[in-house]
PDB file of C-alpha atoms and ligand atoms in Angstrom:
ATOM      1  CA  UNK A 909      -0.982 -19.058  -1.852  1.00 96.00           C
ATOM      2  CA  UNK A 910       1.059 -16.154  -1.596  1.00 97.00           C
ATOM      3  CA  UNK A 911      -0.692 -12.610  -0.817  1.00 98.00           C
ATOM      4  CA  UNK A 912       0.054  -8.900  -1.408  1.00 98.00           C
ATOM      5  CA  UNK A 913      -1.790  -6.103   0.943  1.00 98.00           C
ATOM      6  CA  UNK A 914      -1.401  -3.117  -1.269  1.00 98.00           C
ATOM      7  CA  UNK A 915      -1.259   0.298  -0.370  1.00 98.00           C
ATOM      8  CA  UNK A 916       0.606   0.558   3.134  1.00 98.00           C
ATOM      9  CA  UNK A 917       1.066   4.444   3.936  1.00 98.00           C
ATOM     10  CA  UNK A 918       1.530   4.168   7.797  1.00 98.00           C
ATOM     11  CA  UNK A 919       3.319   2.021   9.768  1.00 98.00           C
ATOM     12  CA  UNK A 920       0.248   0.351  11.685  1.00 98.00           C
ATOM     13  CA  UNK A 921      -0.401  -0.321   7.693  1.00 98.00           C
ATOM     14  CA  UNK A 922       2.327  -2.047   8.071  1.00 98.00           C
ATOM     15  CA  UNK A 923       2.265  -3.763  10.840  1.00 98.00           C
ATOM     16  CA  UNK A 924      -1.825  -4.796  10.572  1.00 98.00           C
ATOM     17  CA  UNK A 925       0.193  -6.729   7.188  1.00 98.00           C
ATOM     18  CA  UNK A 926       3.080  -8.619   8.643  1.00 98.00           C
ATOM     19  CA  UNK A 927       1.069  -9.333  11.821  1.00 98.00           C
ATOM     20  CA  UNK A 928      -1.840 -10.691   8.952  1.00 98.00           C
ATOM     21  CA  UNK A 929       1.138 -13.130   7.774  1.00 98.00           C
ATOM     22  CA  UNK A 930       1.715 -10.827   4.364  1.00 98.00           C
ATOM     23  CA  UNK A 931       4.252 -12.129   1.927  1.00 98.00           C
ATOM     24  CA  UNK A 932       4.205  -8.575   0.566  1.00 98.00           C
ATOM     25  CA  UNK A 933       3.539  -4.799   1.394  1.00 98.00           C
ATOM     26  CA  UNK A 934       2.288  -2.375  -2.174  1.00 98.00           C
ATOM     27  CA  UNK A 935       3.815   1.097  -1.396  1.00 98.00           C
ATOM     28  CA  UNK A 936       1.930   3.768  -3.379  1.00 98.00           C
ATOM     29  CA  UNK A 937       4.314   5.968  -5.312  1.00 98.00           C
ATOM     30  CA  UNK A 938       4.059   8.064  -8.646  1.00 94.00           C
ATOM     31  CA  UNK A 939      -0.090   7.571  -8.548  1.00 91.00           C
ATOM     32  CA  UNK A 940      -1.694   9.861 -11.437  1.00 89.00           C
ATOM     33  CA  UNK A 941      -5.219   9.681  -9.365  1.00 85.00           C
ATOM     34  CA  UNK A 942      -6.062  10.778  -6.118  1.00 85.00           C
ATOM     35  CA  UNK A 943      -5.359   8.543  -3.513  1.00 90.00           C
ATOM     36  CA  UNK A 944      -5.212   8.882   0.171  1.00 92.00           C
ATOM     37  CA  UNK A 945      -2.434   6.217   0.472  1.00 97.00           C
ATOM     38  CA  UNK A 946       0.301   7.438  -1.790  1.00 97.00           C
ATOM     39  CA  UNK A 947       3.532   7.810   0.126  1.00 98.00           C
ATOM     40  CA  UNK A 948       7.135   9.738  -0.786  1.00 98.00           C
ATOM     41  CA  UNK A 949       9.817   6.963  -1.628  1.00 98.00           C
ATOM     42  CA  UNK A 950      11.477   7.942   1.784  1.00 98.00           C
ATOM     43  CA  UNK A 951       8.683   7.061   3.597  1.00 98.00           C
ATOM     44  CA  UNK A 952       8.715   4.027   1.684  1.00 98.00           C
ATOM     45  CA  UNK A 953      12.164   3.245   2.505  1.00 98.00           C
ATOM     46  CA  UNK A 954      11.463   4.026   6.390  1.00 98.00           C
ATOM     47  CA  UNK A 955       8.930   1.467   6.272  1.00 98.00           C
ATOM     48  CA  UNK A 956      11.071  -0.803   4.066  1.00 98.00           C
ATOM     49  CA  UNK A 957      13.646  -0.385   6.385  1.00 98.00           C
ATOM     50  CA  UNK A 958      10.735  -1.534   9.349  1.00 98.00           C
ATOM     51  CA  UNK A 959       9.980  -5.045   8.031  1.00 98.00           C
ATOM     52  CA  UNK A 960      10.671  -8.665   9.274  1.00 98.00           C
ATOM     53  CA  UNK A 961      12.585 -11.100   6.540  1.00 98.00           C
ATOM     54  CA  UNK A 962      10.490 -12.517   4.237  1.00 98.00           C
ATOM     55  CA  UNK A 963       8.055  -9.417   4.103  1.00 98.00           C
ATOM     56  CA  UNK A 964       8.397  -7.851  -0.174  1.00 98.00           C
ATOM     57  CA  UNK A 965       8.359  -4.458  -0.195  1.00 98.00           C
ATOM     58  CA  UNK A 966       6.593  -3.966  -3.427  1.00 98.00           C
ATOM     59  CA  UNK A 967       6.770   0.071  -5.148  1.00 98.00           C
ATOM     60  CA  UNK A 968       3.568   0.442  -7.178  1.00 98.00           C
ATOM     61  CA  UNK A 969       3.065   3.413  -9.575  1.00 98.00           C
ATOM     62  CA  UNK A 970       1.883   4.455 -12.623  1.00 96.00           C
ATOM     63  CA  UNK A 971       4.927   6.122 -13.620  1.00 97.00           C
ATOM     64  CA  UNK A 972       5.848   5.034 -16.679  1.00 97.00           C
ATOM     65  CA  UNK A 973       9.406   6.280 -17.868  1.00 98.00           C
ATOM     66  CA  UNK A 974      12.318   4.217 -17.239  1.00 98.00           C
ATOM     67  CA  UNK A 975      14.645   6.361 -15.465  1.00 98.00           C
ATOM     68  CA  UNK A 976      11.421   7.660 -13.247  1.00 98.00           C
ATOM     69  CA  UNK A 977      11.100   3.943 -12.300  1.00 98.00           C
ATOM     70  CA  UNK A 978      14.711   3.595 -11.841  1.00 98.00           C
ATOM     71  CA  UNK A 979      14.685   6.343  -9.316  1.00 98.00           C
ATOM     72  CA  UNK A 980      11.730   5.810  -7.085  1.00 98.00           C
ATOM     73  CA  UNK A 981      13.077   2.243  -7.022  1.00 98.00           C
ATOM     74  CA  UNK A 982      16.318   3.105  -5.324  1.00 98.00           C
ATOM     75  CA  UNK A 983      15.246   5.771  -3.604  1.00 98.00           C
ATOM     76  CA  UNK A 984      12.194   3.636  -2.048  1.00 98.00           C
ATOM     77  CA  UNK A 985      14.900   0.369  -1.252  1.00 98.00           C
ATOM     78  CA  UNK A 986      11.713  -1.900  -3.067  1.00 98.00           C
ATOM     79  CA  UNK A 987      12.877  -5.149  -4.283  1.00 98.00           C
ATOM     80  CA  UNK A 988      10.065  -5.628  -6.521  1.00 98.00           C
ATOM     81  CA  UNK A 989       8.252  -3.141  -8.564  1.00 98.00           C
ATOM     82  CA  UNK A 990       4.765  -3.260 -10.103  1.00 98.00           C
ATOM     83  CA  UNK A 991       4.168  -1.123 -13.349  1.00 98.00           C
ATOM     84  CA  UNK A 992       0.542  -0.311 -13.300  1.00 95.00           C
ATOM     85  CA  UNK A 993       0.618   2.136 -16.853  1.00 93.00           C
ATOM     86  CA  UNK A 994       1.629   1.526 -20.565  1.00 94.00           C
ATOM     87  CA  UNK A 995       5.060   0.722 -20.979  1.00 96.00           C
ATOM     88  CA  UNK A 996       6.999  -1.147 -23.494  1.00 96.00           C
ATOM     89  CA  UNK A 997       8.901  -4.482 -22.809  1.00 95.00           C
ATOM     90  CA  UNK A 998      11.193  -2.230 -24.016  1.00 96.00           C
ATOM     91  CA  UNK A 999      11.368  -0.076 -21.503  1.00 97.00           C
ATOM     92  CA  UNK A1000      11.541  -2.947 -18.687  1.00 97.00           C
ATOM     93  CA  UNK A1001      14.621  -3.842 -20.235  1.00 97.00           C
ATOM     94  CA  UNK A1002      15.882  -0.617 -19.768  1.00 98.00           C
ATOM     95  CA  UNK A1003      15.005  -0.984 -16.299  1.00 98.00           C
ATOM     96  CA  UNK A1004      16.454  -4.258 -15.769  1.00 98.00           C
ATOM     97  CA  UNK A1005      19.620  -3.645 -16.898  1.00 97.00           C
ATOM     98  CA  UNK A1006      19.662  -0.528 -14.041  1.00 98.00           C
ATOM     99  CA  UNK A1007      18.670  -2.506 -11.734  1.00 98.00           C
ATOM    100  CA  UNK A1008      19.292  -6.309 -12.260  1.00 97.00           C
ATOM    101  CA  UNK A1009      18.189  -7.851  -8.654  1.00 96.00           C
ATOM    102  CA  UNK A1010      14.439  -6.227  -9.275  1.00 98.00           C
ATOM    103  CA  UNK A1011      11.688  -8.337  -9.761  1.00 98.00           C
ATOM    104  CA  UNK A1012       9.365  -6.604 -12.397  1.00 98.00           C
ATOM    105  CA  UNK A1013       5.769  -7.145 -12.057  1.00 98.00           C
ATOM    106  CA  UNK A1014       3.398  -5.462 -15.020  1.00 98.00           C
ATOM    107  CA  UNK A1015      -0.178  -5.063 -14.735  1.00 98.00           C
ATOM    108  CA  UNK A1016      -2.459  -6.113 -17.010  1.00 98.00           C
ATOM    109  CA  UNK A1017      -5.823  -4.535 -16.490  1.00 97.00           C
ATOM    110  CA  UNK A1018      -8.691  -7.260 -17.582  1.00 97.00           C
ATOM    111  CA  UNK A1019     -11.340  -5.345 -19.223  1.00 93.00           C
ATOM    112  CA  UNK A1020     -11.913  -7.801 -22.233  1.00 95.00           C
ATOM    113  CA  UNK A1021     -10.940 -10.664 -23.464  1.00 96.00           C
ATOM    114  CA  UNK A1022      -7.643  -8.912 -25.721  1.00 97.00           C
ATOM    115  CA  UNK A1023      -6.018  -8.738 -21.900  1.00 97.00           C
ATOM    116  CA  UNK A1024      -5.041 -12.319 -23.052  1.00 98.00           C
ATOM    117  CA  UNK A1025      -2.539 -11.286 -25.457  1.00 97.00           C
ATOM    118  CA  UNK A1026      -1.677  -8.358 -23.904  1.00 96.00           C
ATOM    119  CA  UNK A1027      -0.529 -10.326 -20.538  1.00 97.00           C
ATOM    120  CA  UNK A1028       1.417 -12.652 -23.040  1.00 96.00           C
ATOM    121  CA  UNK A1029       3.013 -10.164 -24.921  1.00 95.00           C
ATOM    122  CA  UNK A1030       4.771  -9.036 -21.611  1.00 96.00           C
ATOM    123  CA  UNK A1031       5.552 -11.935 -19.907  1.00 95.00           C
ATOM    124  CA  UNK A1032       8.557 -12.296 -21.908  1.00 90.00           C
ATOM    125  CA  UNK A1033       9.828  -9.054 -20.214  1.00 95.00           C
ATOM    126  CA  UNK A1034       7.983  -8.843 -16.869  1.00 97.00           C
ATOM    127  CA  UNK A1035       9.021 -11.787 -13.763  1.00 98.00           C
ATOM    128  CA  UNK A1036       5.120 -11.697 -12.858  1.00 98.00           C
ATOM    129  CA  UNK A1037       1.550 -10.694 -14.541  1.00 98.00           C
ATOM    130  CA  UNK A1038      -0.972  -8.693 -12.432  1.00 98.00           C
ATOM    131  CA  UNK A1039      -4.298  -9.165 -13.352  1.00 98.00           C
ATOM    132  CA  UNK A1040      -6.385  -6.349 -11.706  1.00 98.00           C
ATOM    133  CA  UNK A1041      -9.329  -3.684 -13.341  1.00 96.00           C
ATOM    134  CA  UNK A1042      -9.525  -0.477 -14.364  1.00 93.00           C
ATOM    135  CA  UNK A1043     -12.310   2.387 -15.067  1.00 92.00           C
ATOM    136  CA  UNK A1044     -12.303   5.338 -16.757  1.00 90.00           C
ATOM    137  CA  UNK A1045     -10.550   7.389 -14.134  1.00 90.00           C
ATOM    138  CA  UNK A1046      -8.693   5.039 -12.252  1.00 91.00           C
ATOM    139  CA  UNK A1047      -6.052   2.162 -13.217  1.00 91.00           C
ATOM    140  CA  UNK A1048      -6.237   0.314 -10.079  1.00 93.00           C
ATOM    141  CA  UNK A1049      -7.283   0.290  -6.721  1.00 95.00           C
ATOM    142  CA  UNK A1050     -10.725   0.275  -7.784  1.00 96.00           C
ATOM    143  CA  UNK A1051     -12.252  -2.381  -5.508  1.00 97.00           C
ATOM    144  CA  UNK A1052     -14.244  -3.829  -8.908  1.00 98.00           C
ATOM    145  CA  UNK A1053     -13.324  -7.236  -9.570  1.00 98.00           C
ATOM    146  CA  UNK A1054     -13.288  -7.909 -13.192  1.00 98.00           C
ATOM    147  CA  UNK A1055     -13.895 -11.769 -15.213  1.00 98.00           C
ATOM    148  CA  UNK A1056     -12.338 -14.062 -13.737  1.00 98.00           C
ATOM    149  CA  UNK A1057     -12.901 -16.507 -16.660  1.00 98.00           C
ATOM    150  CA  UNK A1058     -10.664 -14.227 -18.628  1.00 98.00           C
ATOM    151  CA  UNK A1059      -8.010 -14.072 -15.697  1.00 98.00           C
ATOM    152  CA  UNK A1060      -8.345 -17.866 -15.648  1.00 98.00           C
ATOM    153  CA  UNK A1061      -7.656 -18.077 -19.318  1.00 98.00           C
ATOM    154  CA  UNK A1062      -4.368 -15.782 -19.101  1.00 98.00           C
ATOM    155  CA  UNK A1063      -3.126 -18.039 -15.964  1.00 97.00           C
ATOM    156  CA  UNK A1064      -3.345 -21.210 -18.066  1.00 97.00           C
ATOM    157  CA  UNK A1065      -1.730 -19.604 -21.357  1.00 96.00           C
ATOM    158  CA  UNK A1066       0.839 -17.406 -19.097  1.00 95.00           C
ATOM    159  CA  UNK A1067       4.532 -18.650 -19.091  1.00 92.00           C
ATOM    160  CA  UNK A1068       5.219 -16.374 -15.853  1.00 96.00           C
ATOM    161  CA  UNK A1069       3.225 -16.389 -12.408  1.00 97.00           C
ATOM    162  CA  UNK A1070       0.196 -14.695 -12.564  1.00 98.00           C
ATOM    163  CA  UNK A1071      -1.301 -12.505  -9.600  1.00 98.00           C
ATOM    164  CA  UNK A1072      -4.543 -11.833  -9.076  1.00 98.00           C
ATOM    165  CA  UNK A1073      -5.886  -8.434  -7.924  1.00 98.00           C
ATOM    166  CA  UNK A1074      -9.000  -6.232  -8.437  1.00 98.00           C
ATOM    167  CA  UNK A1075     -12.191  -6.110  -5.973  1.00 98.00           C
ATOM    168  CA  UNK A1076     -10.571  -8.863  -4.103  1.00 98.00           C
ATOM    169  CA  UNK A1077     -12.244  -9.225  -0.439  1.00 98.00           C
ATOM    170  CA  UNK A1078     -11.860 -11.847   2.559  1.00 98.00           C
ATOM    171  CA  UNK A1079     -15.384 -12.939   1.392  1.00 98.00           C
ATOM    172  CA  UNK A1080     -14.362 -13.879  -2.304  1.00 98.00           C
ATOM    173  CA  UNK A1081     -11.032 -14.269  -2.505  1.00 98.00           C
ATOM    174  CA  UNK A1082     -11.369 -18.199  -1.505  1.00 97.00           C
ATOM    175  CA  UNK A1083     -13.815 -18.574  -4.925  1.00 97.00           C
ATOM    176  CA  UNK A1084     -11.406 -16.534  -7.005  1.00 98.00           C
ATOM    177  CA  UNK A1085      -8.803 -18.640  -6.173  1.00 98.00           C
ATOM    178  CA  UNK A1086     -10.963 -21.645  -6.792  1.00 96.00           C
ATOM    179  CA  UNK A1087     -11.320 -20.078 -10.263  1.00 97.00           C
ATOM    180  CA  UNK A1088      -8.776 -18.490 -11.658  1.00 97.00           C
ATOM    181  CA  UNK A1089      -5.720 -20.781 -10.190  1.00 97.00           C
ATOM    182  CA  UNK A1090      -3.313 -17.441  -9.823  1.00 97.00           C
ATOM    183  CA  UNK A1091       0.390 -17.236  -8.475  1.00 97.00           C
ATOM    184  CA  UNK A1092      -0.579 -14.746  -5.429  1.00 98.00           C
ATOM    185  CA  UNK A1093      -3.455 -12.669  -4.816  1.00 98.00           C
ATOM    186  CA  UNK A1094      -3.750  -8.988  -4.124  1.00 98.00           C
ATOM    187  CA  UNK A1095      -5.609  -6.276  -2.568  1.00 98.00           C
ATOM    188  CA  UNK A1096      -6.129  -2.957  -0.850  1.00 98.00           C
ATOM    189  CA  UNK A1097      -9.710  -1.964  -0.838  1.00 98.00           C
ATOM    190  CA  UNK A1098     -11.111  -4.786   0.340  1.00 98.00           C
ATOM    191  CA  UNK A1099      -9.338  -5.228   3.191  1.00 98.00           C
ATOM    192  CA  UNK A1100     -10.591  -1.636   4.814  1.00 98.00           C
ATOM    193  CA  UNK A1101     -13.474  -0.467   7.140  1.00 97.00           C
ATOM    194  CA  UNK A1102     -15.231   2.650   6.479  1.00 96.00           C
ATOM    195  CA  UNK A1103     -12.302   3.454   4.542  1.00 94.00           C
ATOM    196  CA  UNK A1104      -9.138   2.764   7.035  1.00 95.00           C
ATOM    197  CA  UNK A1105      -7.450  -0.305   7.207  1.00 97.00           C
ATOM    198  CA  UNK A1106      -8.708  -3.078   9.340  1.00 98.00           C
ATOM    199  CA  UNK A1107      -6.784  -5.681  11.407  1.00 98.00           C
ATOM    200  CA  UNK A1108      -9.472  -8.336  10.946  1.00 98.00           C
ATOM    201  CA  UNK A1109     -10.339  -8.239   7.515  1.00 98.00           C
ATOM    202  CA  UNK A1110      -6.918  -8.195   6.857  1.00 98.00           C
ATOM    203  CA  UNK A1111      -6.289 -10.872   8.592  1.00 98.00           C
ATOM    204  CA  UNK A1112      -9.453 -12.942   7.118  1.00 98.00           C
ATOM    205  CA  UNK A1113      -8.617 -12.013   3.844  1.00 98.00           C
ATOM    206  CA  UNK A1114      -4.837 -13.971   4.477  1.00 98.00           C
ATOM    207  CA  UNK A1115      -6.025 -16.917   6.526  1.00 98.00           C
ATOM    208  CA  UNK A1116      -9.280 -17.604   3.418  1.00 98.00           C
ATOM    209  CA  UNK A1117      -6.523 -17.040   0.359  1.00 98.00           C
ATOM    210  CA  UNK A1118      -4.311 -19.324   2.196  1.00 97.00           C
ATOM    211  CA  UNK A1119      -7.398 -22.242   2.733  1.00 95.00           C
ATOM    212  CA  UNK A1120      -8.221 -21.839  -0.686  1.00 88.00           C
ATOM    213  CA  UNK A1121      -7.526 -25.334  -2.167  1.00 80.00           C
ATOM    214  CA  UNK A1122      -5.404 -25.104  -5.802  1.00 73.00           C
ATOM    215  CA  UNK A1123      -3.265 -27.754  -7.417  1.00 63.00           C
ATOM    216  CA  UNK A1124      -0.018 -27.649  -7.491  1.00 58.00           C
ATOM    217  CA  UNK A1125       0.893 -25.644 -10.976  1.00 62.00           C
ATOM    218  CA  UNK A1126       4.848 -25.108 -11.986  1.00 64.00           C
ATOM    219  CA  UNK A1127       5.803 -21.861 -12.233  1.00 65.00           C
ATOM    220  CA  UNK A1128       8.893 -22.505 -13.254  1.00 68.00           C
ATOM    221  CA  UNK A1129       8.589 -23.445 -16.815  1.00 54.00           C
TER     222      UNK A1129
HETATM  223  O1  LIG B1808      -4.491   0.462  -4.465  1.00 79.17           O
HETATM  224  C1  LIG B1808      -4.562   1.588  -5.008  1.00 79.17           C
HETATM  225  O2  LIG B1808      -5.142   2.572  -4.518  1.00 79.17           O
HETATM  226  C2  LIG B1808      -3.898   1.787  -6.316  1.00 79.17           C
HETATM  227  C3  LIG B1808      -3.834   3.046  -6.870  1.00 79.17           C
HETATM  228  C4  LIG B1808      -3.203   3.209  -8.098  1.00 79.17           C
HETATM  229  C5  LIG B1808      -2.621   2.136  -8.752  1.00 79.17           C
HETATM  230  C6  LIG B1808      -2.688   0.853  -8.200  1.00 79.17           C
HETATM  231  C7  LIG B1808      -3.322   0.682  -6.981  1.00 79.17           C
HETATM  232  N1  LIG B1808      -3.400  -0.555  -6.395  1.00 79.17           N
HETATM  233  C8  LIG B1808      -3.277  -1.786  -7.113  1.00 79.17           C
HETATM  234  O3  LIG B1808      -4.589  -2.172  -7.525  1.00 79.17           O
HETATM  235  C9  LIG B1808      -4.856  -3.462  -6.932  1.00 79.17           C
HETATM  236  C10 LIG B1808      -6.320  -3.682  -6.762  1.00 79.17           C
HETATM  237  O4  LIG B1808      -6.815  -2.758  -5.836  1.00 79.17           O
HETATM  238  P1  LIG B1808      -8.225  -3.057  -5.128  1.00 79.17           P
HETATM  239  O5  LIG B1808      -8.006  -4.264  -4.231  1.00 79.17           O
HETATM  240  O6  LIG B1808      -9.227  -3.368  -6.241  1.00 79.17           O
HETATM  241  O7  LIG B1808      -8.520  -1.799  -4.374  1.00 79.17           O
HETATM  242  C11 LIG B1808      -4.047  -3.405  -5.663  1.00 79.17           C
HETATM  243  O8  LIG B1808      -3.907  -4.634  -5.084  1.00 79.17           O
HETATM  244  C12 LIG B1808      -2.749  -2.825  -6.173  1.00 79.17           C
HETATM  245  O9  LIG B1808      -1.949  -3.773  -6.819  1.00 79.17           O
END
């Protein structure tokens, strides 16, 4: 099981991550609500710049035109960028053909059961789905976990990997697993102490995503 630790604004972010055994790193950038962790793309690319091979950096926003994504892209050095706002497939194309060696990742933010079509409509355009929640003020990074029966639904009816995020924690990320059969999990909440970043959940949230027992699926059509 692959795993994401979202919203790394310091560098002992970064290192409590890769130390965890991270596959990725979420750098906060273009965020319309108020969050503590949102970084500058240069201070993305310094930490970028900072990580071991085989470490994603990963530029998460909610910016949502294409040439705004195109430049916190290349000014952040992220090799993969998550699109947490309403865009068109449309306008991922547009950003593809900027940028060709991007991974695109679009989140799709489960609050009934139409996320279904909504994930498939864009995994024609988007390399991955992310499944995470939303509330009336905030599109992600809420810590709420959403239904899982619906996130299990898109994974079995999705042509493209499928990651799962929203009120994930080291205590239930092992069941979600169990349940909704993702791609690669994802989160930044739970993984904090009194609101800071914590080595040991951190690393307990890894270690029970990664002893989480799931069949084999093809992701590769
Ligand atoms: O993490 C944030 O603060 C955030 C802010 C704005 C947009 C996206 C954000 N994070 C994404 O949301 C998921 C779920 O967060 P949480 O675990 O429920 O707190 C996170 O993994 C990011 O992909």
């Amino acid at each position: 099981m692959r795993v994401k630790i979202c919203g790394t604004a310091t560098f002992a972010d970064l290192a409590c991550a890769v130390t965890a055994g991270a596959d990725a790193v979420g750098f906060l950038m273009g965020i319309t609500h108020v969050t503590q962790d949102a970084v500058t793309p240069e201070a993305a690319a310094a930490m970028a710049a900072a990580l071991p091979p085989f470490v994603e950096p990963v530029a998460v926003t909610h910016l949502t035109k294409p040439t705004d994504l195109i430049r916190i892209v290349d000014a952040s050095h992220c090799t993969t960028l998550q699109i947490q706002d309403m865009v068109t497939p449309e306008d991922i194309a547009e950003v593809r053909e900027a940028l060709p060696y991007l991974r695109i990742v679009k989140a799709v933010h489960v609050m009934d059961a139409s996320a279904v079509a909504t994930a498939k409509d864009f995994a024609g355009a988007a390399d991955a789905i992310l499944l995470d929640t939303r509330t009336v003020d905030r599109i992600g990074g809420t810590g709420i976990p959403h239904d899982w029966n619906i996130s299990a639904k898109i994974v079995e009816e999705c042509l493209v990997p499928v990651i799962l995020a929203g009120g994930l924690t080291p205590e239930n990320v092992t069941e979600a697993i169990r349940r909704v059969r993702p791609y690669a999990v994802d989160v930044h909440t739970g993984v904090k102490k009194n609101g800071v970043r914590d080595a040991e959940r951190t690393r307990a949230f890894v270690v029970n995503a990664r002893s989480a027992p799931v069949p084999h699926t093809s992701i590769m059509g």
